[in-house]
Amino acid sequence: MITPDANRSRIMRAVKSANTAPELAVRRLLFSLGYRYRLHRKDLPGSPDIVFAGRRKVIFVHGCFWHGHDCKRGARAPKTNAEYWRSKITRNIERDRRNAAALRDQGWRSLTLWECEIGDREKLVTMLRDFLE
């Protein structure tokens, strides 16, 4: 029998930070629209998910829960160890703001796409084209 702590550890180990399903969906869409990009540049603040070096633009694809989005999914309160997770998500939000500011200071523009926005293809195409053109 798996203990609750062991089960939670297994679940948390499975959470990815790169190449997530929403990120892959955005990448496939960008490629189909004719845009070419680089991935996860470690030399830029926040290691952006998608990088357009020639345009000096980057895209972050954030999970609503992990980055504290104000949508229904992002506003869910953790049921266990709630204080730890509230603190963790607050730190993530602050880190995201610092990274965006550092990118701006270096002359980069950034776009944050939220997990909940990925499903509306037409809206997503418009957002991406507006940002990249």
PDB file of C-alpha atoms in Angstrom:
ATOM      1  CA  MET A   1       0.000   0.000   0.000  1.00  0.00           C
ATOM      2  CA  ILE A   2       1.253   3.468  -0.898  1.00  0.00           C
ATOM      3  CA  THR A   3       1.260   5.958   1.956  1.00  0.00           C
ATOM      4  CA  PRO A   4      -0.312   9.388   1.360  1.00  0.00           C
ATOM      5  CA  ASP A   5       3.120  11.065   1.589  1.00  0.00           C
ATOM      6  CA  ALA A   6       4.657   8.637  -0.906  1.00  0.00           C
ATOM      7  CA  ASN A   7       1.718   9.134  -3.258  1.00  0.00           C
ATOM      8  CA  ARG A   8       2.051  12.934  -3.035  1.00  0.00           C
ATOM      9  CA  SER A   9       5.793  12.659  -3.735  1.00  0.00           C
ATOM     10  CA  ARG A  10       5.096  10.535  -6.800  1.00  0.00           C
ATOM     11  CA  ILE A  11       2.566  13.059  -8.081  1.00  0.00           C
ATOM     12  CA  MET A  12       4.865  16.037  -7.508  1.00  0.00           C
ATOM     13  CA  ARG A  13       7.797  14.321  -9.256  1.00  0.00           C
ATOM     14  CA  ALA A  14       5.591  13.988 -12.341  1.00  0.00           C
ATOM     15  CA  VAL A  15       4.987  17.755 -12.585  1.00  0.00           C
ATOM     16  CA  LYS A  16       7.154  19.121 -15.393  1.00  0.00           C
ATOM     17  CA  SER A  17       8.511  22.630 -15.800  1.00  0.00           C
ATOM     18  CA  ALA A  18       9.382  22.353 -19.494  1.00  0.00           C
ATOM     19  CA  ASN A  19       7.663  20.735 -22.460  1.00  0.00           C
ATOM     20  CA  THR A  20       4.268  20.752 -20.765  1.00  0.00           C
ATOM     21  CA  ALA A  21       1.118  20.003 -22.762  1.00  0.00           C
ATOM     22  CA  PRO A  22       0.067  23.696 -22.953  1.00  0.00           C
ATOM     23  CA  GLU A  23       3.592  24.691 -24.013  1.00  0.00           C
ATOM     24  CA  LEU A  24       3.679  22.018 -26.713  1.00  0.00           C
ATOM     25  CA  ALA A  25       0.278  23.182 -28.008  1.00  0.00           C
ATOM     26  CA  VAL A  26       1.554  26.768 -28.314  1.00  0.00           C
ATOM     27  CA  ARG A  27       4.742  25.605 -30.024  1.00  0.00           C
ATOM     28  CA  ARG A  28       2.808  23.504 -32.559  1.00  0.00           C
ATOM     29  CA  LEU A  29       0.543  26.465 -33.306  1.00  0.00           C
ATOM     30  CA  LEU A  30       3.470  28.874 -33.718  1.00  0.00           C
ATOM     31  CA  PHE A  31       5.217  26.450 -36.063  1.00  0.00           C
ATOM     32  CA  SER A  32       2.040  25.990 -38.134  1.00  0.00           C
ATOM     33  CA  LEU A  33       1.809  29.785 -38.443  1.00  0.00           C
ATOM     34  CA  GLY A  34       5.343  29.867 -39.856  1.00  0.00           C
ATOM     35  CA  TYR A  35       7.196  31.192 -36.795  1.00  0.00           C
ATOM     36  CA  ARG A  36      10.544  29.684 -35.853  1.00  0.00           C
ATOM     37  CA  TYR A  37      11.950  29.938 -32.359  1.00  0.00           C
ATOM     38  CA  ARG A  38      14.371  28.617 -29.766  1.00  0.00           C
ATOM     39  CA  LEU A  39      13.478  26.971 -26.470  1.00  0.00           C
ATOM     40  CA  HIS A  40      14.312  27.564 -22.812  1.00  0.00           C
ATOM     41  CA  ARG A  41      17.290  29.897 -23.122  1.00  0.00           C
ATOM     42  CA  LYS A  42      19.042  29.592 -19.788  1.00  0.00           C
ATOM     43  CA  ASP A  43      20.979  32.832 -20.335  1.00  0.00           C
ATOM     44  CA  LEU A  44      17.759  34.915 -20.188  1.00  0.00           C
ATOM     45  CA  PRO A  45      15.946  35.766 -16.945  1.00  0.00           C
ATOM     46  CA  GLY A  46      13.325  33.128 -16.179  1.00  0.00           C
ATOM     47  CA  SER A  47      14.556  30.782 -18.925  1.00  0.00           C
ATOM     48  CA  PRO A  48      11.617  31.654 -21.231  1.00  0.00           C
ATOM     49  CA  ASP A  49       9.686  28.775 -22.778  1.00  0.00           C
ATOM     50  CA  ILE A  50       9.822  30.195 -26.324  1.00  0.00           C
ATOM     51  CA  VAL A  51      12.411  32.691 -27.590  1.00  0.00           C
ATOM     52  CA  PHE A  52      12.406  34.783 -30.771  1.00  0.00           C
ATOM     53  CA  ALA A  53      15.943  36.134 -30.585  1.00  0.00           C
ATOM     54  CA  GLY A  54      15.807  38.175 -33.774  1.00  0.00           C
ATOM     55  CA  ARG A  55      12.676  39.950 -32.578  1.00  0.00           C
ATOM     56  CA  ARG A  56      13.915  40.157 -28.959  1.00  0.00           C
ATOM     57  CA  LYS A  57      10.630  38.671 -27.794  1.00  0.00           C
ATOM     58  CA  VAL A  58       9.887  35.766 -25.477  1.00  0.00           C
ATOM     59  CA  ILE A  59       6.822  33.810 -24.462  1.00  0.00           C
ATOM     60  CA  PHE A  60       6.160  32.204 -21.107  1.00  0.00           C
ATOM     61  CA  VAL A  61       3.464  29.515 -20.928  1.00  0.00           C
ATOM     62  CA  HIS A  62       2.303  29.419 -17.322  1.00  0.00           C
ATOM     63  CA  GLY A  63       0.178  26.901 -15.493  1.00  0.00           C
ATOM     64  CA  CYS A  64      -2.690  28.751 -13.823  1.00  0.00           C
ATOM     65  CA  PHE A  65      -2.360  27.036 -10.434  1.00  0.00           C
ATOM     66  CA  TRP A  66       1.440  27.181 -10.183  1.00  0.00           C
ATOM     67  CA  HIS A  67       1.729  30.843 -11.153  1.00  0.00           C
ATOM     68  CA  GLY A  68      -1.332  32.205  -9.341  1.00  0.00           C
ATOM     69  CA  HIS A  69      -3.570  33.195 -12.250  1.00  0.00           C
ATOM     70  CA  ASP A  70      -6.895  34.751 -11.272  1.00  0.00           C
ATOM     71  CA  CYS A  71      -8.996  32.226 -13.215  1.00  0.00           C
ATOM     72  CA  LYS A  72     -11.060  29.406 -11.697  1.00  0.00           C
ATOM     73  CA  ARG A  73      -8.218  26.886 -11.958  1.00  0.00           C
ATOM     74  CA  GLY A  74      -5.630  29.306 -10.581  1.00  0.00           C
ATOM     75  CA  ALA A  75      -7.791  30.327  -7.652  1.00  0.00           C
ATOM     76  CA  ARG A  76      -8.179  26.778  -6.311  1.00  0.00           C
ATOM     77  CA  ALA A  77      -7.066  26.502  -2.719  1.00  0.00           C
ATOM     78  CA  PRO A  78      -4.811  23.530  -1.936  1.00  0.00           C
ATOM     79  CA  LYS A  79      -6.463  21.046   0.399  1.00  0.00           C
ATOM     80  CA  THR A  80      -3.307  19.802   2.087  1.00  0.00           C
ATOM     81  CA  ASN A  81      -0.308  21.769   3.312  1.00  0.00           C
ATOM     82  CA  ALA A  82      -2.167  24.921   2.271  1.00  0.00           C
ATOM     83  CA  GLU A  83       0.193  27.439   3.878  1.00  0.00           C
ATOM     84  CA  TYR A  84       3.227  25.955   2.124  1.00  0.00           C
ATOM     85  CA  TRP A  85       1.503  26.103  -1.282  1.00  0.00           C
ATOM     86  CA  ARG A  86       0.184  29.659  -0.776  1.00  0.00           C
ATOM     87  CA  SER A  87       3.711  30.752   0.088  1.00  0.00           C
ATOM     88  CA  LYS A  88       5.188  28.841  -2.858  1.00  0.00           C
ATOM     89  CA  ILE A  89       2.733  30.342  -5.356  1.00  0.00           C
ATOM     90  CA  THR A  90       3.333  33.843  -3.956  1.00  0.00           C
ATOM     91  CA  ARG A  91       7.083  33.350  -4.445  1.00  0.00           C
ATOM     92  CA  ASN A  92       6.431  32.160  -8.015  1.00  0.00           C
ATOM     93  CA  ILE A  93       4.393  35.300  -8.758  1.00  0.00           C
ATOM     94  CA  GLU A  94       7.135  37.541  -7.355  1.00  0.00           C
ATOM     95  CA  ARG A  95       9.820  35.670  -9.304  1.00  0.00           C
ATOM     96  CA  ASP A  96       7.782  36.001 -12.524  1.00  0.00           C
ATOM     97  CA  ARG A  97       7.526  39.777 -11.987  1.00  0.00           C
ATOM     98  CA  ARG A  98      11.273  40.078 -11.375  1.00  0.00           C
ATOM     99  CA  ASN A  99      12.050  38.051 -14.487  1.00  0.00           C
ATOM    100  CA  ALA A 100       9.712  40.163 -16.650  1.00  0.00           C
ATOM    101  CA  ALA A 101      11.312  43.365 -15.331  1.00  0.00           C
ATOM    102  CA  ALA A 102      14.827  42.013 -15.936  1.00  0.00           C
ATOM    103  CA  LEU A 103      13.902  41.067 -19.501  1.00  0.00           C
ATOM    104  CA  ARG A 104      12.460  44.559 -20.089  1.00  0.00           C
ATOM    105  CA  ASP A 105      15.673  46.086 -18.727  1.00  0.00           C
ATOM    106  CA  GLN A 106      17.643  44.008 -21.244  1.00  0.00           C
ATOM    107  CA  GLY A 107      15.466  45.213 -24.126  1.00  0.00           C
ATOM    108  CA  TRP A 108      13.235  42.143 -24.472  1.00  0.00           C
ATOM    109  CA  ARG A 109       9.439  42.086 -24.693  1.00  0.00           C
ATOM    110  CA  SER A 110       7.585  39.221 -23.077  1.00  0.00           C
ATOM    111  CA  LEU A 111       4.153  37.665 -23.379  1.00  0.00           C
ATOM    112  CA  THR A 112       2.666  35.428 -20.719  1.00  0.00           C
ATOM    113  CA  LEU A 113       0.157  32.867 -21.929  1.00  0.00           C
ATOM    114  CA  TRP A 114      -1.955  31.141 -19.318  1.00  0.00           C
ATOM    115  CA  GLU A 115      -2.946  27.508 -19.431  1.00  0.00           C
ATOM    116  CA  CYS A 116      -6.645  28.501 -19.487  1.00  0.00           C
ATOM    117  CA  GLU A 117      -6.123  30.652 -22.624  1.00  0.00           C
ATOM    118  CA  ILE A 118      -4.671  27.871 -24.764  1.00  0.00           C
ATOM    119  CA  GLY A 119      -8.036  26.259 -25.588  1.00  0.00           C
ATOM    120  CA  ASP A 120      -9.429  29.173 -27.622  1.00  0.00           C
ATOM    121  CA  ARG A 121      -7.426  28.760 -30.837  1.00  0.00           C
ATOM    122  CA  GLU A 122      -8.716  31.851 -32.666  1.00  0.00           C
ATOM    123  CA  LYS A 123      -8.038  34.130 -29.712  1.00  0.00           C
ATOM    124  CA  LEU A 124      -4.604  32.548 -29.219  1.00  0.00           C
ATOM    125  CA  VAL A 125      -3.674  33.051 -32.892  1.00  0.00           C
ATOM    126  CA  THR A 126      -4.665  36.723 -32.626  1.00  0.00           C
ATOM    127  CA  MET A 127      -2.665  37.213 -29.419  1.00  0.00           C
ATOM    128  CA  LEU A 128       0.424  35.564 -30.893  1.00  0.00           C
ATOM    129  CA  ARG A 129       0.293  37.483 -34.178  1.00  0.00           C
ATOM    130  CA  ASP A 130      -0.314  40.792 -32.391  1.00  0.00           C
ATOM    131  CA  PHE A 131       2.646  40.138 -30.125  1.00  0.00           C
ATOM    132  CA  LEU A 132       5.047  38.934 -32.807  1.00  0.00           C
ATOM    133  CA  GLU A 133       4.316  41.394 -35.620  1.00  0.00           C
TER     134      GLU A 133
END
